[in-house]
Short mmCIF file of C-alpha atoms and ligand atoms in Angstrom, two decimals:
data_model
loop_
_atom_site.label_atom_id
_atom_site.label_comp_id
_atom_site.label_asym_id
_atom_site.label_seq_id
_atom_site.Cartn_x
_atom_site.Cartn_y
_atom_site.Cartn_z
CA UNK A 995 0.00 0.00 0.00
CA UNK A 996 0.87 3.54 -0.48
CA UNK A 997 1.43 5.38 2.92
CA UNK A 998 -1.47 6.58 3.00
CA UNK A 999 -0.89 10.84 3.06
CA UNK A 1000 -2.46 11.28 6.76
CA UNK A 1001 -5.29 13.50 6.11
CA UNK A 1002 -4.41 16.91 7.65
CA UNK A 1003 -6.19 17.33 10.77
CA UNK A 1004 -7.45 14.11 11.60
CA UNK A 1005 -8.56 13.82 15.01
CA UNK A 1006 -8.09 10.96 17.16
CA UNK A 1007 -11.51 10.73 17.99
CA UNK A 1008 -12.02 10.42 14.31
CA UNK A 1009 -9.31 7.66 14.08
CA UNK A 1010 -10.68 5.89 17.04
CA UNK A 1011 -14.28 5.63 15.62
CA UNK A 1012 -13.01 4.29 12.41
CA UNK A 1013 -10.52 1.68 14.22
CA UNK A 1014 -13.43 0.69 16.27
CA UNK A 1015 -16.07 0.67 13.28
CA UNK A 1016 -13.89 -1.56 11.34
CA UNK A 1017 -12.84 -3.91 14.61
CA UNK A 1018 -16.49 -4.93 15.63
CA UNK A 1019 -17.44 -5.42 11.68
CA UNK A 1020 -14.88 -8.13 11.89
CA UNK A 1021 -16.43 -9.72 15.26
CA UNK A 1022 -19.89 -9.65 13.78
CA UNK A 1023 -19.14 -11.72 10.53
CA UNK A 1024 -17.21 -14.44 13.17
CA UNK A 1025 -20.92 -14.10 15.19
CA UNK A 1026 -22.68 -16.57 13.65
CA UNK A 1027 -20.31 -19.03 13.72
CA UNK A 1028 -19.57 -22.42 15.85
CA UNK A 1029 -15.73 -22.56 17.73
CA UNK A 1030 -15.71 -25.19 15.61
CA UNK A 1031 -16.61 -23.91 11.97
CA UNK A 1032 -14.28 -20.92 13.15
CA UNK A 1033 -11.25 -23.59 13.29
CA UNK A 1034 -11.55 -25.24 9.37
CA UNK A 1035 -9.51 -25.51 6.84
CA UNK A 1036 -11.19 -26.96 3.37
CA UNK A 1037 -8.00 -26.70 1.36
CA UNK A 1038 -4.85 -25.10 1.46
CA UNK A 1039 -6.03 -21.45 -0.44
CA UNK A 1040 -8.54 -21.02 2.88
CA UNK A 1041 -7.85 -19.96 6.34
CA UNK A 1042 -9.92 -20.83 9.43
CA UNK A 1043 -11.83 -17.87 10.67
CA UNK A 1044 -9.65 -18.14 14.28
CA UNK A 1045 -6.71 -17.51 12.40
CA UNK A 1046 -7.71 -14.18 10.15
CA UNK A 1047 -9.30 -13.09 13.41
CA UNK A 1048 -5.73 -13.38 15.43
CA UNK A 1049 -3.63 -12.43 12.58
CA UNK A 1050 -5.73 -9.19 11.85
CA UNK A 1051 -5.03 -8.13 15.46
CA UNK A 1052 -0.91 -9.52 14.52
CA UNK A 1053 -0.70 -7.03 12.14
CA UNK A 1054 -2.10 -4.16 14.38
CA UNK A 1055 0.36 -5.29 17.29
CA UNK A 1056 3.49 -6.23 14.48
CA UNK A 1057 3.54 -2.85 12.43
CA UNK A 1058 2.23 -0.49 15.04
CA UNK A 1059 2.42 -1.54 19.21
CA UNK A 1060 5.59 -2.70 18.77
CA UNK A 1061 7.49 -0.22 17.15
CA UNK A 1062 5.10 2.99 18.15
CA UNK A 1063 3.97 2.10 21.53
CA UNK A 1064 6.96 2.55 24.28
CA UNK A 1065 6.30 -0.27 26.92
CA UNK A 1066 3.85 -2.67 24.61
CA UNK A 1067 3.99 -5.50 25.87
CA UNK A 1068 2.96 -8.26 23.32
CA UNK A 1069 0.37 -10.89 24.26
CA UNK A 1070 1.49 -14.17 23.51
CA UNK A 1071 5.46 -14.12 22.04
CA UNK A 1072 4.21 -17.64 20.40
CA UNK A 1073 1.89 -15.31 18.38
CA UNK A 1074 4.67 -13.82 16.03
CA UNK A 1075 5.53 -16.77 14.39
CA UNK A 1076 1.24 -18.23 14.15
CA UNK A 1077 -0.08 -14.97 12.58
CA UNK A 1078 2.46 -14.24 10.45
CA UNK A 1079 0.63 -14.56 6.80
CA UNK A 1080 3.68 -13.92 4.80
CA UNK A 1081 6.03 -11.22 5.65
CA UNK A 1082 9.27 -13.06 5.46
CA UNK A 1083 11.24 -9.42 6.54
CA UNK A 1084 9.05 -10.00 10.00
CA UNK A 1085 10.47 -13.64 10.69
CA UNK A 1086 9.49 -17.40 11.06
CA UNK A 1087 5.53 -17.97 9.76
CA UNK A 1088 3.46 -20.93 10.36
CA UNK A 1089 2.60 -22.97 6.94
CA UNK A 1090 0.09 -21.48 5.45
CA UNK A 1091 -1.53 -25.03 4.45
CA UNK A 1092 -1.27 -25.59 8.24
CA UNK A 1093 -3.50 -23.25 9.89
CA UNK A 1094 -6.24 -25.44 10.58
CA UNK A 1095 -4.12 -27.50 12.72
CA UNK A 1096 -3.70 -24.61 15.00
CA UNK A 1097 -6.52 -26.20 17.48
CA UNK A 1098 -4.57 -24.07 20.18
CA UNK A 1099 -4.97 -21.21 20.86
CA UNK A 1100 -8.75 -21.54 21.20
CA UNK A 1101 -11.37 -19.27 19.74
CA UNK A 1102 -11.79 -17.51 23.37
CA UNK A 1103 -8.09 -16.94 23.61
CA UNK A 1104 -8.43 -15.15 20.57
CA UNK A 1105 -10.58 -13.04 21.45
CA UNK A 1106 -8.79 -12.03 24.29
CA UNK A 1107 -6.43 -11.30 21.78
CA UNK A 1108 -8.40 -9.10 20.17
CA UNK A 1109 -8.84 -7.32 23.11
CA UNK A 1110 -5.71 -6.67 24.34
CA UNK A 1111 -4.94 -5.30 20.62
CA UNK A 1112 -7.99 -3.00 21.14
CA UNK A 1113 -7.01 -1.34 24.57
CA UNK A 1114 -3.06 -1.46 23.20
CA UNK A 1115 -4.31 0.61 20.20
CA UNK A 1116 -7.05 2.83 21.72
CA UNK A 1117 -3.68 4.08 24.08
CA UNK A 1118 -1.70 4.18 21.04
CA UNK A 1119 -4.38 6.54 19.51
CA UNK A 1120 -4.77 8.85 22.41
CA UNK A 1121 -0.95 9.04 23.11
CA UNK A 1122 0.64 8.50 19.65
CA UNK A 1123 -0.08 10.74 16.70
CA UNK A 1124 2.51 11.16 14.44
CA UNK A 1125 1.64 11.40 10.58
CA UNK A 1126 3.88 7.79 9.73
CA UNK A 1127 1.46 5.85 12.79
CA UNK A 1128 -1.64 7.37 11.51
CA UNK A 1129 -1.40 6.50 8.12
CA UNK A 1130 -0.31 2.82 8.75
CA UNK A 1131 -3.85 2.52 11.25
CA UNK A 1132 -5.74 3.24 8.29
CA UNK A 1133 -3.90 0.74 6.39
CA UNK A 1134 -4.56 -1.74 9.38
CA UNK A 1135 -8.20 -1.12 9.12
CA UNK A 1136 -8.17 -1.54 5.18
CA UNK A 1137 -5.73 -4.96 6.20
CA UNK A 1138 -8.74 -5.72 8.20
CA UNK A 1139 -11.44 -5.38 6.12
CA UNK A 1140 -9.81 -6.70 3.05
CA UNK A 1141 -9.38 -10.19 5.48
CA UNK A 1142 -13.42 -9.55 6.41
CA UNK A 1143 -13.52 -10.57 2.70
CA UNK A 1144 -11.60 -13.13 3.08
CA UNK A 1145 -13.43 -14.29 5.73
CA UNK A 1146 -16.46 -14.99 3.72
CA UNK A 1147 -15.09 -16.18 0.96
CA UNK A 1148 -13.35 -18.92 2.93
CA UNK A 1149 -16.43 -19.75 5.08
CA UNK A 1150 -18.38 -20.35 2.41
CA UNK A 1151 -15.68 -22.84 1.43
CA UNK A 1152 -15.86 -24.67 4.69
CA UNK A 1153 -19.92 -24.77 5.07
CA UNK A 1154 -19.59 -25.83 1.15
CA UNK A 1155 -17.80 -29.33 2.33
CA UNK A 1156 -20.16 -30.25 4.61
CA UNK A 1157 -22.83 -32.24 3.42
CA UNK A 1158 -25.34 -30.73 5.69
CA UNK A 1159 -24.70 -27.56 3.54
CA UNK A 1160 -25.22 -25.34 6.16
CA UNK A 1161 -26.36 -21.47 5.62
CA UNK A 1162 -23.72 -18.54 6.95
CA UNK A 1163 -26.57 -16.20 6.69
CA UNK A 1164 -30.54 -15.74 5.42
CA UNK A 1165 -31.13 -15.29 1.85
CA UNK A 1166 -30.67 -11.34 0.61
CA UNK A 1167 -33.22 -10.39 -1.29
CA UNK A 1168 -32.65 -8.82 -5.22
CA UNK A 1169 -33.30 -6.09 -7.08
CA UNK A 1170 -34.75 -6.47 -10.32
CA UNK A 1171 -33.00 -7.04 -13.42
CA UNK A 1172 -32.57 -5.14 -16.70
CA UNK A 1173 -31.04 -6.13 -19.79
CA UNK A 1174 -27.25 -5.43 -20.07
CA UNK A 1175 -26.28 -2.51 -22.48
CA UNK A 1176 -23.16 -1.32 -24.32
CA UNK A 1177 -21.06 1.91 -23.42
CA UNK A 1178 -18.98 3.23 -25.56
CA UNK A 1179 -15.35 4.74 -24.81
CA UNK A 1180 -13.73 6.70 -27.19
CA UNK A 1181 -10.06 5.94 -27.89
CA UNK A 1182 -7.57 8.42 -26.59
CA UNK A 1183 -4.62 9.46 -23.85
CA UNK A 1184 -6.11 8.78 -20.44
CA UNK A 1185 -4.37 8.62 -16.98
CA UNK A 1186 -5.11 5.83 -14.27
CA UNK A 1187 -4.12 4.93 -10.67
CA UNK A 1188 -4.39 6.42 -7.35
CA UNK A 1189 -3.95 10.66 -7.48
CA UNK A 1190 -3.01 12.08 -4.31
CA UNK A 1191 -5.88 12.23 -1.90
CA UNK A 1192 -7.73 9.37 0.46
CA UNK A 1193 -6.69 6.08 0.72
CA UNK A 1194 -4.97 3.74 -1.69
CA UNK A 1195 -2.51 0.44 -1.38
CA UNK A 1196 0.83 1.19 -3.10
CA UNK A 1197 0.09 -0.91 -6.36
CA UNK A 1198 -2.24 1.27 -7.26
CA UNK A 1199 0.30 4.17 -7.71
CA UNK A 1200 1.84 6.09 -9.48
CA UNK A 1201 -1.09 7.63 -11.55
CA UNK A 1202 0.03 7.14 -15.16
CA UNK A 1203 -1.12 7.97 -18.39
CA UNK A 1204 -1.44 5.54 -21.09
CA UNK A 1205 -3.62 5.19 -25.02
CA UNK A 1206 -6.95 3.70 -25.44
CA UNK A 1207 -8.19 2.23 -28.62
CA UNK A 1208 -11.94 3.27 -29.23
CA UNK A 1209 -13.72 -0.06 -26.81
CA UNK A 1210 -17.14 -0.58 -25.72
CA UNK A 1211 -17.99 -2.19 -22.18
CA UNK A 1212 -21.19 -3.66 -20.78
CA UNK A 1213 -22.80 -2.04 -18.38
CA UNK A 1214 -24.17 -4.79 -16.41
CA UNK A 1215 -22.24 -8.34 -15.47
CA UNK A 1216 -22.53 -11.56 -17.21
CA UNK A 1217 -25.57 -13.89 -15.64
CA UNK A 1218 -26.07 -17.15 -14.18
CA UNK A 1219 -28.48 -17.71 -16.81
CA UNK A 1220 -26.04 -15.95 -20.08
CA UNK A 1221 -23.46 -18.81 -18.28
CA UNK A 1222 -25.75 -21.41 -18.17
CA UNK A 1223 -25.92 -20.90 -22.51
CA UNK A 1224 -22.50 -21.29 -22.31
CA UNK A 1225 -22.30 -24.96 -20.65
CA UNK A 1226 -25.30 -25.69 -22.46
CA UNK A 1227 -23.28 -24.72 -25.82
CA UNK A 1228 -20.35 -27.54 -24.18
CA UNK A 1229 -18.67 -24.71 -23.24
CA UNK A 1230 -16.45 -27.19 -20.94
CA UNK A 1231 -16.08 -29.55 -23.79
CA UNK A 1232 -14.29 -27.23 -26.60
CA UNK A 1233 -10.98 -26.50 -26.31
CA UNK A 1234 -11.17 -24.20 -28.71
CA UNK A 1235 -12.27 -21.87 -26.62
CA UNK A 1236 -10.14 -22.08 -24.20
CA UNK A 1237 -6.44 -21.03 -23.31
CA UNK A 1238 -4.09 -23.56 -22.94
CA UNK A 1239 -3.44 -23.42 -19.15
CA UNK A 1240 -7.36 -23.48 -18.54
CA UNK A 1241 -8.11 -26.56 -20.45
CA UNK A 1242 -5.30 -28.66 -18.83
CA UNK A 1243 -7.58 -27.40 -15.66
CA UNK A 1244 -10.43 -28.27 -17.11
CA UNK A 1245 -9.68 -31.74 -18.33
CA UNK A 1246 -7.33 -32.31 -14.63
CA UNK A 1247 -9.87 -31.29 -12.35
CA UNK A 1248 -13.45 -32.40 -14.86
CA UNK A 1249 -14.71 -28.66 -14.80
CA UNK A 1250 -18.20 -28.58 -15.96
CA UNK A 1251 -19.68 -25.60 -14.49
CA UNK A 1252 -18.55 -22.78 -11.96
CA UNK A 1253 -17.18 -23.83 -8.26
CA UNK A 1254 -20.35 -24.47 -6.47
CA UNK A 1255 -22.77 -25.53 -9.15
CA UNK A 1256 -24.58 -28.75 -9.21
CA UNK A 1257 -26.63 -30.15 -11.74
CA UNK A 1258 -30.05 -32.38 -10.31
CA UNK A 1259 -32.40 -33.71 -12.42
CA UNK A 1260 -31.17 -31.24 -14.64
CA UNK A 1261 -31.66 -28.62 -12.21
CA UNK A 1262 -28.75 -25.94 -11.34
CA UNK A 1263 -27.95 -25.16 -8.24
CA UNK A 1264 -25.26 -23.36 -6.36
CA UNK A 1265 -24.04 -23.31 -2.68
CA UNK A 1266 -23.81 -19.90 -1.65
CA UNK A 1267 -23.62 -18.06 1.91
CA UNK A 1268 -27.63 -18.75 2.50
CA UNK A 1269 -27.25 -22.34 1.85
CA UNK A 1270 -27.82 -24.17 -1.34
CA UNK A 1271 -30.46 -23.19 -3.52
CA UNK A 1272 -31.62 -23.18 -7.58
CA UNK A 1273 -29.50 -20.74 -9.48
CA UNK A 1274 -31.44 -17.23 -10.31
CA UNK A 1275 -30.74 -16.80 -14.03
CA UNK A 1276 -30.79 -12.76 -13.43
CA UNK A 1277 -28.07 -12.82 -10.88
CA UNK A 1278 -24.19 -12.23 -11.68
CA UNK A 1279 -22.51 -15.40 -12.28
CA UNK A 1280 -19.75 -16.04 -9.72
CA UNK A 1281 -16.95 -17.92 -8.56
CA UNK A 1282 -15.56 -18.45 -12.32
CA UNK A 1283 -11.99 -18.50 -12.83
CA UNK A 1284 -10.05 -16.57 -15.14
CA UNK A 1285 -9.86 -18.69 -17.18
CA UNK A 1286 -13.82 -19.40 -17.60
CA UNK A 1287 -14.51 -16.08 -17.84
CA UNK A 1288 -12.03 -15.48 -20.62
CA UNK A 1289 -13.65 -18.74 -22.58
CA UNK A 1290 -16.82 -17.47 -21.69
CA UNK A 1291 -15.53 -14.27 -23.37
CA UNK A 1292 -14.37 -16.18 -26.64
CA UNK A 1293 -17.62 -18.16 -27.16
CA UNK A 1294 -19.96 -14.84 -26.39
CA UNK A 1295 -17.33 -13.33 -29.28
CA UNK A 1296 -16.46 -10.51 -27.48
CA UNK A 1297 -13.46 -10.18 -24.44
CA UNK A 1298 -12.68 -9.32 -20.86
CA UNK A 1299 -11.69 -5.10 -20.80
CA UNK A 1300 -8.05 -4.87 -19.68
CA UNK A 1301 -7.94 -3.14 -16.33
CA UNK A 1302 -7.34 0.74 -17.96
CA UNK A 1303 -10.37 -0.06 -19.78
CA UNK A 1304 -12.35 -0.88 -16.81
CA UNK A 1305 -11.31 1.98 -14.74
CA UNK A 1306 -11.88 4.30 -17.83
CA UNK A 1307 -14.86 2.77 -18.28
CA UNK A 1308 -16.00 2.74 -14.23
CA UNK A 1309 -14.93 6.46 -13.72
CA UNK A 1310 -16.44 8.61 -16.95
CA UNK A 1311 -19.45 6.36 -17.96
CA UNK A 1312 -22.37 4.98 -16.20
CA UNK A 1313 -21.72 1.52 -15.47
CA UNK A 1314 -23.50 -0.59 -12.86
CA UNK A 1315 -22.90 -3.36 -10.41
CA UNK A 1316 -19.22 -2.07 -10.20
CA UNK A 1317 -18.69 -2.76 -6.84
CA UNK A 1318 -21.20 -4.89 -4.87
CA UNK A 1319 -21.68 -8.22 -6.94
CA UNK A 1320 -18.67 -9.76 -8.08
CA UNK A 1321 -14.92 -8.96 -8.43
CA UNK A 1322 -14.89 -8.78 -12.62
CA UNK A 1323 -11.77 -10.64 -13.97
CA UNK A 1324 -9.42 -8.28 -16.27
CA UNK A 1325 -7.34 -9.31 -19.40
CA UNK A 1326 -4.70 -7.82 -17.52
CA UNK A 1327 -1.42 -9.72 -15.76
CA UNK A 1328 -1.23 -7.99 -12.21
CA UNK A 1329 2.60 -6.24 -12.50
CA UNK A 1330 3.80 -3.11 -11.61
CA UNK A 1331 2.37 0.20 -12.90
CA UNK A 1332 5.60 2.70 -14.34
CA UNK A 1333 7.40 4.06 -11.69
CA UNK A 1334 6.46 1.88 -8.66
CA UNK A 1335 7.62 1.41 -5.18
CA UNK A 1336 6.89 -0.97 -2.44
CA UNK A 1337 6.85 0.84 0.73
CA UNK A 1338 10.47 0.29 2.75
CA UNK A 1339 10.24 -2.09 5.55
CA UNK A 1340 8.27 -4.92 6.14
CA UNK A 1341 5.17 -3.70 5.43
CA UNK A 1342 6.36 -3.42 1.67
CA UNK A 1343 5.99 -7.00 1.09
CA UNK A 1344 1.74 -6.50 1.59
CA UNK A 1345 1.41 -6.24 -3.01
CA UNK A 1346 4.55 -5.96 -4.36
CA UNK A 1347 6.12 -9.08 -4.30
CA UNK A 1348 2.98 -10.47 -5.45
CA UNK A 1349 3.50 -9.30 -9.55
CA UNK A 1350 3.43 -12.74 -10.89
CA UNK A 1351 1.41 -14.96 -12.19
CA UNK A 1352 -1.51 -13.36 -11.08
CA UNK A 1353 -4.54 -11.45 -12.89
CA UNK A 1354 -6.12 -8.23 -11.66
CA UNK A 1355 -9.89 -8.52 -10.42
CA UNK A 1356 -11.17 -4.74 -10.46
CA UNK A 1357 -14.51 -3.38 -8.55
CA UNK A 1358 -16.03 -5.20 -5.85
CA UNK A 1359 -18.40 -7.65 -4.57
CA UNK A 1360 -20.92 -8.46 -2.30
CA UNK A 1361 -18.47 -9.45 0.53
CA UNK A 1362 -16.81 -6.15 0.30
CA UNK A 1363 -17.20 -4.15 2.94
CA UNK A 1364 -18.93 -0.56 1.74
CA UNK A 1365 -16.46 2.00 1.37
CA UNK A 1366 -13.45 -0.25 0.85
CA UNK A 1367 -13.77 -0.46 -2.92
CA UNK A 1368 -13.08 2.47 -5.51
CA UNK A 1369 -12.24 2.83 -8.98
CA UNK A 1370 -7.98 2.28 -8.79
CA UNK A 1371 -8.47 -0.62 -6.44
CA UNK A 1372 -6.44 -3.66 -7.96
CA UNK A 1373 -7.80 -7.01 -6.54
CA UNK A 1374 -5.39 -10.22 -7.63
CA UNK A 1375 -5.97 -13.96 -8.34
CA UNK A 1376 -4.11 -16.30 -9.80
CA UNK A 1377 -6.09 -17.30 -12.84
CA UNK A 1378 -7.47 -20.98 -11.75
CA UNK A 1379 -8.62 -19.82 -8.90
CA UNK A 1380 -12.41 -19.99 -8.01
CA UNK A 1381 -13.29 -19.66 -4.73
CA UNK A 1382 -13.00 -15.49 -4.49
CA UNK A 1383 -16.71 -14.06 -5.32
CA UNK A 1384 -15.84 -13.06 -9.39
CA UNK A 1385 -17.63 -12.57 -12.37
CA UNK A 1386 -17.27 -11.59 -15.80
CA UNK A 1387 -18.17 -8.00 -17.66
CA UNK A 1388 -17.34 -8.11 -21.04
CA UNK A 1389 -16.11 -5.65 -23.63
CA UNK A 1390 -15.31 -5.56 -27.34
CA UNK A 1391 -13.20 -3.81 -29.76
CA UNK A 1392 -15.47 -0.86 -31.57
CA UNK A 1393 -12.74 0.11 -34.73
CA UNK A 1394 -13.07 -4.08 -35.27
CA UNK A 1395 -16.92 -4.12 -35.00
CA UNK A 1396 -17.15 -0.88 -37.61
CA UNK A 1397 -14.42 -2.72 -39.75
CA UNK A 1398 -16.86 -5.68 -39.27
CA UNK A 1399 -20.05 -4.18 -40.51
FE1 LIG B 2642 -3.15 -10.21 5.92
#
């Protein structure tokens, strides 16, 4: 992340509400949940809800109490090396594949955890308030929230193994649907990335400027029911349409569908957060892969918008379900924008050293926590993966359509 420029004036009471705000949104996801659904692990990619909930409060105590705080005291020394996710500058970590064996400490230690952190940091805020510790407690709250995510996503994963398929939550209702429709960008010089301002993680700096071929992009996200055409089409059985890498997935692993979907009596459903239930053609499809959604892509005979087009796209015309229904997969490789730099320290490994086989998500979804998403935001997967809450928008070339016509 970029060091967030501490906004001028803050006030600590300010701080403190937002620290708070973002603290107890983390406690009430973890609510509904058994000790013991809190401790899975389905597969390697997921982390039991224990562990985000002690390594959230790690990164509070790791990058803040200890340095900032004179006479912090930490709570459990055994915690350094448990909660570390992956900061190798910070020391020994626990395997990541491993975390569900951490059966100790329990869920109530944890907590206590939590609350040490709390009363370490409320002191911190009252007594500490230079610009550099102000601006990395906003990125612990945006840390925080981006593992609330996180948190979801790899819930759903749990409940999704168990055969009871258990809901996390009640059904949320929809809004009504409309038919998706094509906006048209003009080609041109644009700029993207974070400007100077609020918030933003370092990889989404510096601001840059960069040419646009003339592109249209749909205003609305690819449906259950558009996706269901697809595997109807044997959308899963044509290689054709299909990148290389994603078809040795899809012949490895016996795709047939998105992660989630089951076919009954040739009935679709999917496991979601309320439980399993039949798939609602007018929703957003979700949990496709990259590489789906770029097959999807080829068969609809159009393409996934690189990520300038999408933030174009997202900032100067009137797209919707940006950023509260699924994460929409980009054409783009996640690397470094011109000019970048990790922040020094530790706390530089968060993105950087992550600009590798990986492809940038952009917008949001409905496990994003309101405010946390904007128009620069660059979300990561690598491209099999499936279990993050994405979708597909699609775009298409307009100088090749007009050549076309
Ligand atoms: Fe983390």
């Amino acid at each position: 992340m970029r060091a967030a420029p501490a906004r001028s004036g803050l006030a600590a009471n300010e701080m403190i509400e937002r620290y708070r705000a973002v603290r107890s949104a983390s406690e009430a996801l973890a609510a509904p949940l058994s000790a013991e659904d809190c401790q899975a692990q389905s597969m390697p990619d997921v982390s039991p809800t224990k562990w985000h909930l002690a390594h959230m409060s790690w990164f509070f105590e790791t990058f803040l109490l200890q340095p900032a705080l004179p006479g912090y005291v930490p709570f459990d020394a055994a915690f350094a090396i448990l909660f570390n996710s992956y900061y190798v500058g910070v020391g020994e970590r626990h395997p990541r594949a491993e975390r569900g064996l951490l059966t100790r400490p329990s869920l109530d230690r944890v907590r206590a955890y939590r609350r040490h952190i709390d009363a370490a940091m409320l002191r911190l805020m009252h007594e500490v308030l230079e610009e550099r510790w102000t601006a990395l407690v906003e990125l612990g709250c945006q840390h925080e929230q981006q593992h609330q995510e996180l948190i979801l996503m790899d819930i759903q994963h749990v409940l999704s193994c168990n055969p009871l398929q258990p809901a996390y939550r009640a059904e949320t209702p929809r809004r009504g649907t409309a038919a998706s429709l094509w906006r048209s960008i003009p080609g041109g010089l644009y700029e993207i990335g974070a400007s100077d301002g609020g918030f933003a993680f370092d990889n989404e700096s510096p601001r840059h400027r960069l040419w646009l071929e003339p592109f249209e992009i749909a205003d609305r996200l690819v449906t259950a029911g558009d996706y269901r055409r697809f595997i109807e089409d044997g959308g899963y059985r044509r290689p054709e349409l299909w990148l290389a890498d994603g078809w040795n997935i899809v012949e490895a692993e016996g795709w047939r569908a998105p992660l989630y979907w089951e076919q009954a009596s040739g009935q679709w459903t999917r496991f979601s957060l309320a439980g399993r239930r039949a798939i609602d053609p007018a929703e957003p499809v979700l949990h496709v892969s990259h590489y789906e959604a770029d097959a999807y892509a080829r068969w609809a005979e159009h393409r996934l918008p690189t990520e300038a087009e999408w933030e174009v796209a997202a900032c100067r015309s009137d797209l919707r379900e940006l950023y509260d229904e699924a994460w929409q997969w980009t054409a783009s490789p996640y690397v470094a924008y011109p000019g970048f730099a990790p922040a020094s320290g530790a706390v530089g490994e968060y993105n950087g050293k992550f600009m590798i086989n990986q492809m940038v998500l952009r917008g949001g979804s409905l496990a994003t926590p309101g405010g946390h998403a904007r128009a620069t935001y660059r979300n990561f997967f690598p491209p099999a993966a499936r279990w993050a809450f994405s979708g597909i928008r699609l775009a298409r070339d307009k100088r090749a359509r007009a050549e076309s016509a």
